[in-house]
Tab-separated table of C-alpha atoms in Angstrom:
chain	number	residue	atom	x	y	z
A	1	MET	CA	-48.667	-41.131	27.422
A	2	ALA	CA	-45.704	-38.907	28.134
A	3	SER	CA	-43.258	-41.692	27.634
A	4	ARG	CA	-44.808	-42.573	24.243
A	5	ALA	CA	-44.523	-38.905	23.201
A	6	VAL	CA	-40.912	-38.760	24.213
A	7	LYS	CA	-40.290	-42.096	22.382
A	8	GLY	CA	-42.086	-40.866	19.371
A	9	SER	CA	-39.987	-37.622	19.364
A	10	ALA	CA	-36.801	-39.560	19.560
A	11	GLN	CA	-37.798	-41.883	16.752
A	12	GLY	CA	-38.735	-38.799	14.541
A	13	ASN	CA	-35.493	-37.045	15.374
A	14	ASN	CA	-33.528	-40.113	14.456
A	15	MET	CA	-35.383	-40.493	11.222
A	16	ALA	CA	-34.775	-36.733	10.313
A	17	ALA	CA	-31.087	-37.083	11.095
A	18	LYS	CA	-30.764	-40.169	9.112
A	19	ARG	CA	-32.333	-38.600	6.084
A	20	ILE	CA	-30.177	-35.417	6.408
A	21	ARG	CA	-26.989	-37.551	6.572
A	22	LYS	CA	-28.069	-39.114	3.288
A	23	GLU	CA	-28.719	-35.781	1.621
A	24	ILE	CA	-25.246	-34.465	2.785
A	25	ALA	CA	-23.709	-37.379	1.121
A	26	ASP	CA	-25.837	-36.690	-2.085
A	27	LEU	CA	-24.816	-33.022	-2.079
A	28	ALA	CA	-21.129	-34.040	-2.620
A	29	LYS	CA	-22.229	-35.375	-6.032
A	30	GLU	CA	-24.244	-32.421	-7.077
A	31	ASP	CA	-23.052	-29.340	-8.996
A	32	LEU	CA	-24.315	-26.591	-6.811
A	33	GLY	CA	-22.711	-23.779	-8.974
A	34	SER	CA	-22.756	-20.518	-6.976
A	35	ILE	CA	-25.246	-21.865	-4.495
A	36	VAL	CA	-24.144	-22.459	-1.047
A	37	LEU	CA	-25.911	-25.054	1.089
A	38	THR	CA	-24.417	-26.030	4.361
A	39	PRO	CA	-25.606	-27.519	7.739
A	40	ASN	CA	-24.964	-25.994	11.077
A	41	GLU	CA	-22.031	-27.728	12.770
A	42	SER	CA	-23.726	-28.034	16.091
A	43	ASN	CA	-27.110	-28.893	14.937
A	44	ILE	CA	-27.702	-30.949	11.867
A	45	LEU	CA	-31.467	-29.824	11.595
A	46	GLN	CA	-30.391	-26.185	11.083
A	47	TRP	CA	-29.074	-25.117	7.726
A	48	ARG	CA	-28.061	-22.012	5.827
A	49	ALA	CA	-28.210	-21.308	2.161
A	50	THR	CA	-26.877	-18.443	-0.093
A	51	ILE	CA	-28.606	-17.899	-3.337
A	52	PRO	CA	-27.141	-15.672	-6.018
A	53	GLY	CA	-29.579	-13.485	-7.986
A	54	PRO	CA	-30.398	-15.284	-11.235
A	55	ALA	CA	-28.846	-13.750	-14.346
A	56	GLY	CA	-31.345	-11.672	-16.439
A	57	SER	CA	-33.580	-10.997	-13.539
A	58	PRO	CA	-33.922	-7.753	-11.455
A	59	TYR	CA	-32.078	-9.548	-8.607
A	60	GLU	CA	-28.942	-10.154	-10.625
A	61	GLY	CA	-25.858	-9.358	-8.747
A	62	GLY	CA	-27.346	-9.955	-5.314
A	63	LEU	CA	-26.651	-12.491	-2.678
A	64	PHE	CA	-29.644	-13.721	-0.701
A	65	GLU	CA	-29.229	-15.633	2.505
A	66	VAL	CA	-31.938	-18.129	3.539
A	67	ASP	CA	-32.359	-19.833	6.938
A	68	ILE	CA	-33.498	-23.486	6.959
A	69	ARG	CA	-35.207	-25.249	9.775
A	70	ILE	CA	-35.954	-28.965	9.502
A	71	PRO	CA	-38.689	-30.417	11.612
A	72	GLU	CA	-38.413	-33.753	13.298
A	73	THR	CA	-40.970	-35.277	10.985
A	74	TYR	CA	-38.744	-34.600	7.890
A	75	PRO	CA	-38.974	-35.833	5.266
A	76	PHE	CA	-42.747	-36.376	5.696
A	77	SER	CA	-43.047	-32.745	6.514
A	78	PRO	CA	-41.511	-29.805	4.438
A	79	PRO	CA	-38.695	-27.723	5.879
A	80	HIS	CA	-39.242	-24.121	6.985
A	81	LEU	CA	-37.452	-21.490	4.889
A	82	VAL	CA	-37.018	-17.777	5.650
A	83	PHE	CA	-35.193	-15.108	3.712
A	84	LEU	CA	-32.671	-13.352	5.952
A	85	THR	CA	-31.928	-10.813	3.203
A	86	LYS	CA	-34.535	-8.292	2.325
A	87	VAL	CA	-35.977	-8.767	-1.205
A	88	TYR	CA	-38.606	-6.901	-3.182
A	89	HIS	CA	-40.736	-9.845	-4.263
A	90	CYS	CA	-44.524	-10.382	-4.277
A	91	ASN	CA	-44.092	-13.992	-2.927
A	92	VAL	CA	-41.727	-12.863	-0.008
A	93	ALA	CA	-43.136	-11.024	2.987
A	94	SER	CA	-41.189	-8.281	4.913
A	95	THR	CA	-40.520	-10.885	7.557
A	96	GLY	CA	-38.739	-13.189	5.061
A	97	ALA	CA	-41.661	-15.643	4.990
A	98	ILE	CA	-42.002	-17.316	1.637
A	99	CYS	CA	-45.037	-18.317	-0.329
A	100	LEU	CA	-44.159	-21.494	-2.495
A	101	ASP	CA	-46.392	-24.416	-3.292
A	102	LEU	CA	-43.406	-26.772	-2.802
A	103	LEU	CA	-43.261	-25.792	0.764
A	104	LYS	CA	-47.039	-26.400	1.301
A	105	THR	CA	-49.348	-28.689	-0.510
A	106	ALA	CA	-46.962	-29.799	-3.218
A	107	TRP	CA	-44.393	-31.127	-0.774
A	108	SER	CA	-43.287	-34.741	-1.203
A	109	PRO	CA	-40.877	-36.937	0.778
A	110	ALA	CA	-39.034	-37.616	-2.414
A	111	LEU	CA	-37.851	-33.910	-2.548
A	112	SER	CA	-34.619	-32.794	-1.013
A	113	LEU	CA	-33.229	-29.517	0.390
A	114	TYR	CA	-31.189	-29.112	-2.764
A	115	LYS	CA	-34.374	-29.291	-4.902
A	116	VAL	CA	-36.090	-26.886	-2.754
A	117	ILE	CA	-33.288	-24.280	-3.057
A	118	LEU	CA	-33.385	-24.661	-6.806
A	119	SER	CA	-37.206	-23.959	-6.807
A	120	LEU	CA	-36.513	-20.906	-4.616
A	121	SER	CA	-34.006	-19.571	-7.095
A	122	SER	CA	-36.568	-20.130	-9.955
A	123	LEU	CA	-39.062	-18.141	-7.885
A	124	LEU	CA	-36.742	-15.148	-8.084
A	125	THR	CA	-36.786	-15.427	-11.863
A	126	ASP	CA	-40.507	-16.079	-12.330
A	127	PRO	CA	-42.685	-14.606	-9.498
A	128	ASN	CA	-46.225	-15.833	-9.007
A	129	PRO	CA	-48.498	-12.836	-8.695
A	130	SER	CA	-51.508	-15.121	-8.561
A	131	ASP	CA	-50.618	-16.207	-4.996
A	132	PRO	CA	-48.915	-13.285	-3.422
A	133	LEU	CA	-47.820	-12.526	0.137
A	134	VAL	CA	-47.511	-8.804	-0.805
A	135	PRO	CA	-50.568	-7.854	-2.939
A	136	HIS	CA	-49.299	-4.323	-3.876
A	137	ILE	CA	-46.133	-5.707	-5.275
A	138	ALA	CA	-47.932	-8.270	-7.233
A	139	GLN	CA	-50.286	-5.495	-8.637
A	140	GLU	CA	-47.225	-3.393	-9.552
A	141	TYR	CA	-45.683	-6.478	-11.259
A	142	ARG	CA	-48.653	-6.895	-13.429
A	143	ARG	CA	-49.432	-3.256	-14.304
A	144	ASN	CA	-46.119	-1.551	-14.212
A	145	ARG	CA	-43.357	-4.046	-14.680
A	146	LYS	CA	-40.611	-1.429	-15.364
A	147	LYS	CA	-41.177	0.356	-12.087
A	148	HIS	CA	-41.355	-3.086	-10.211
A	149	ASP	CA	-37.909	-4.043	-11.665
A	150	GLU	CA	-36.331	-0.724	-10.943
A	151	THR	CA	-37.439	-1.001	-7.368
A	152	ALA	CA	-36.262	-4.588	-7.122
A	153	ARG	CA	-32.780	-3.560	-8.379
A	154	GLU	CA	-32.577	-0.692	-5.941
A	155	TRP	CA	-33.293	-3.224	-3.103
A	156	VAL	CA	-30.540	-5.491	-4.428
A	157	ARG	CA	-28.127	-2.535	-4.308
A	158	LEU	CA	-29.281	-1.599	-0.699
A	159	TYR	CA	-29.547	-4.899	0.852
A	160	ALA	CA	-28.076	-7.766	-1.257
A	161	THR	CA	-24.897	-6.404	-2.845
A	162	PRO	CA	-21.720	-8.073	-1.322
A	163	LYS	CA	-19.710	-5.876	0.808
A	164	PRO	CA	-16.194	-5.369	-0.288
A	165	ALA	CA	-13.463	-6.923	1.795
A	166	ASN	CA	-11.936	-4.624	4.402
A	167	LEU	CA	-8.278	-3.833	3.573
A	168	ALA	CA	-5.849	-3.250	6.259
A	169	PRO	CA	-4.590	0.251	6.365
A	170	PRO	CA	-0.876	0.650	5.423
A	171	ALA	CA	1.467	0.819	8.168
A	172	PRO	CA	2.675	4.398	9.048
A	173	PRO	CA	6.197	5.158	8.029
A	174	VAL	CA	8.851	4.996	10.796
A	175	ARG	CA	9.992	8.417	11.777
A	176	THR	CA	13.159	9.170	13.719
A	177	SER	CA	13.080	12.040	16.247
A	178	SER	CA	14.972	15.145	15.518
A	179	SER	CA	17.034	14.699	18.564
A	180	SER	CA	18.418	11.359	17.548
A	181	SER	CA	19.185	12.720	14.055
A	182	THR	CA	21.036	15.604	15.524
A	183	ALA	CA	23.070	13.208	17.836
A	184	SER	CA	23.873	11.107	14.820
A	185	ARG	CA	25.151	14.091	12.721
A	186	ARG	CA	27.265	15.236	15.706
A	187	ALA	CA	28.823	11.862	16.129
A	188	ILE	CA	29.712	11.757	12.485
A	189	GLN	CA	31.275	15.184	12.643
A	190	ARG	CA	33.426	14.235	15.615
A	191	SER	CA	34.620	11.085	14.004
A	192	LEU	CA	36.147	12.871	11.060
A	193	PRO	CA	39.905	13.213	11.148
A	194	ALA	CA	41.521	16.577	10.831
A	195	SER	CA	43.010	15.661	7.493
A	196	ALA	CA	39.517	15.147	6.106
A	197	SER	CA	38.788	18.865	6.208
A	198	PRO	CA	38.280	20.414	2.747
A	199	VAL	CA	41.328	21.862	1.018
A	200	PRO	CA	41.091	24.645	-1.480
A	201	SER	CA	41.732	23.369	-4.998
A	202	SER	CA	43.679	26.512	-5.950
A	203	LEU	CA	45.143	29.695	-4.325
A	204	ALA	CA	44.343	33.161	-5.176
A	205	GLY	CA	47.107	35.457	-6.031
A	206	THR	CA	47.391	39.308	-6.514
A	207	ARG	CA	49.992	40.870	-8.691
A	208	ARG	CA	51.318	44.153	-7.323
A	209	PRO	CA	54.065	46.605	-8.575
A	210	ASN	CA	57.430	45.716	-7.177
A	211	PRO	CA	58.625	48.423	-4.697
A	212	PHE	CA	62.174	47.419	-5.072
A	213	ALA	CA	62.359	48.175	-9.005
A	214	ASP	CA	65.059	50.596	-10.040
A	215	ASP	CA	63.633	53.830	-11.262
A	216	SER	CA	66.283	54.436	-13.802
A	217	ASN	CA	66.043	51.524	-16.062
A	218	GLY	CA	63.189	49.541	-14.444
A	219	ALA	CA	65.580	46.552	-13.788
A	220	THR	CA	65.772	45.002	-10.345
A	221	SER	CA	68.349	43.187	-8.673
A	222	SER	CA	66.100	41.020	-6.518
A	223	ARG	CA	62.394	40.077	-6.235
A	224	ALA	CA	60.512	39.797	-3.037
A	225	ILE	CA	58.139	36.836	-2.820
A	226	GLU	CA	55.799	36.846	0.129
A	227	ILE	CA	53.890	33.610	0.869
A	228	ASP	CA	51.207	33.303	3.488
A	229	ASP	CA	51.144	29.531	3.978
A	230	SER	CA	47.843	28.709	5.737
A	231	ASP	CA	48.850	25.089	6.149
A	232	SER	CA	51.940	25.794	8.319
A	233	ASP	CA	51.043	29.362	9.393
A	234	MET	CA	54.463	30.436	8.263
A	235	GLU	CA	55.494	33.357	5.955
A	236	VAL	CA	58.653	32.659	3.962
A	237	THR	CA	60.567	35.591	2.317
A	238	GLY	CA	63.531	34.837	0.088
A	239	GLU	CA	65.582	36.332	-2.685
A	240	VAL	CA	65.328	35.098	-6.203
A	241	ALA	CA	68.404	35.000	-8.318
A	242	GLY	CA	68.566	37.743	-10.929
A	243	GLY	CA	69.926	41.366	-11.418
A	244	SER	CA	73.630	42.282	-10.997
A	245	ALA	CA	76.356	40.050	-9.963
A	246	HIS	CA	77.216	42.493	-7.119
A	247	ALA	CA	73.875	41.788	-5.509
A	248	GLN	CA	74.426	38.019	-5.741
A	249	GLU	CA	77.858	38.233	-4.043
A	250	GLY	CA	76.527	40.455	-1.314
A	251	ALA	CA	73.949	37.799	-0.266
A	252	GLY	CA	76.431	35.487	1.261
A	253	GLU	CA	75.666	32.653	3.431
A	254	THR	CA	72.449	34.412	4.537
A	255	GLY	CA	71.087	34.550	1.006
A	256	ALA	CA	72.170	30.882	0.324
A	257	SER	CA	70.262	29.857	3.479
A	258	SER	CA	67.209	31.857	2.383
A	259	ARG	CA	67.365	30.335	-1.085
A	260	LYS	CA	67.550	26.948	0.444
A	261	THR	CA	64.583	27.507	2.543
A	262	VAL	CA	62.529	28.844	-0.497
A	263	LYS	CA	63.741	25.918	-2.453
A	264	THR	CA	62.362	23.389	0.065
A	265	ARG	CA	58.877	25.104	0.020
A	266	ALA	CA	58.991	25.765	-3.706
A	267	SER	CA	56.899	22.726	-4.405
A	268	LYS	CA	53.765	24.627	-3.661
A	269	ARG	CA	54.776	27.864	-5.022
A	270	SER	CA	55.780	26.411	-8.384
A	271	ARG	CA	52.260	25.169	-8.924
A	272	ILE	CA	50.876	28.722	-8.648
A	273	ASN	CA	51.124	30.910	-11.748
A	274	GLY	CA	54.694	29.679	-12.262
A	275	ASP	CA	57.767	30.285	-10.195
A	276	ALA	CA	60.450	32.784	-10.898
A	277	ARG	CA	63.133	30.004	-10.522
A	278	GLY	CA	63.461	26.363	-11.665
A	279	GLY	CA	64.336	23.604	-9.207
A	280	ASP	CA	67.996	24.163	-9.547
A	281	GLY	CA	67.729	28.047	-8.792
A	282	THR	CA	67.780	29.277	-12.380
A	283	SER	CA	65.318	31.657	-13.754
A	284	GLY	CA	61.990	30.202	-15.106
A	285	THR	CA	60.190	31.173	-18.247
A	286	ALA	CA	56.563	31.357	-17.119
A	287	GLY	CA	57.047	33.526	-13.990
A	288	PRO	CA	55.720	36.997	-13.332
A	289	GLY	CA	57.515	40.251	-14.624
A	290	ALA	CA	60.465	41.626	-12.956
A	291	ASP	CA	58.472	44.625	-11.666
A	292	ASP	CA	55.954	42.543	-9.880
A	293	VAL	CA	55.468	41.235	-6.374
A	294	ILE	CA	53.414	38.113	-6.004
A	295	VAL	CA	51.305	37.871	-2.828
A	296	ILE	CA	49.413	34.669	-2.384
A	297	ASP	CA	46.495	34.255	0.006
A	298	ASP	CA	45.691	30.698	0.929
């Protein structure tokens, strides 16, 4: 007896598996739309379905998962379907059990899993309050349809609305430590040549009365020019041609040497407020007055 039972079970299993393989081939030809119906990779007798809420029904916008178990006597016995998603429906129990004629007395071997799922989708659109699994929901459906639909939509929002995909948080910005920034700035400062130091664009000069001016007629025989050259740290004092001929003759070689020194450094002084002499030692036209002393601070 035991061997016969095992043999019958194997034959039934083979029969169900053969029928399921045929239905898998037929599914490839069907237009499932938004319905998902797939077998378990490790067990061909276990399936999973996802049914979208029908448009125009209180379940619109929801996704309802259904677990499907196929008996070994399939297709002569109907499959077992259970809602995994909570749904407010008079023909669906809190455990997910479904009350559908097609899964009971109306079952036929000519039916398929695909047709069963289509019938289940139609049940969401048109409940059957005459054969309820949850009597109070069926009564509410008949007497207060508005409240029934509001509760059904709330359950869809709570339990059947697809969750948004989790987005990866943005990567934090890379921050450099203050010590490395300081070291970088120090390295840049040390690498600058001495010639790169900023040079003032102009020199400031102050005009003062000439202490060598003649008190009698305001004329002067010579002008004293004091230059503080910050670039070479040298002060140059020289005579400028002008005044009486006696003063020029008295200068001698010393005066000529001073004028030569002044001439070699006149390139800088000539750019500042005009020089008292030209490049050849003659008097300029844009220089200061005879009664002035020019003191230039670099």
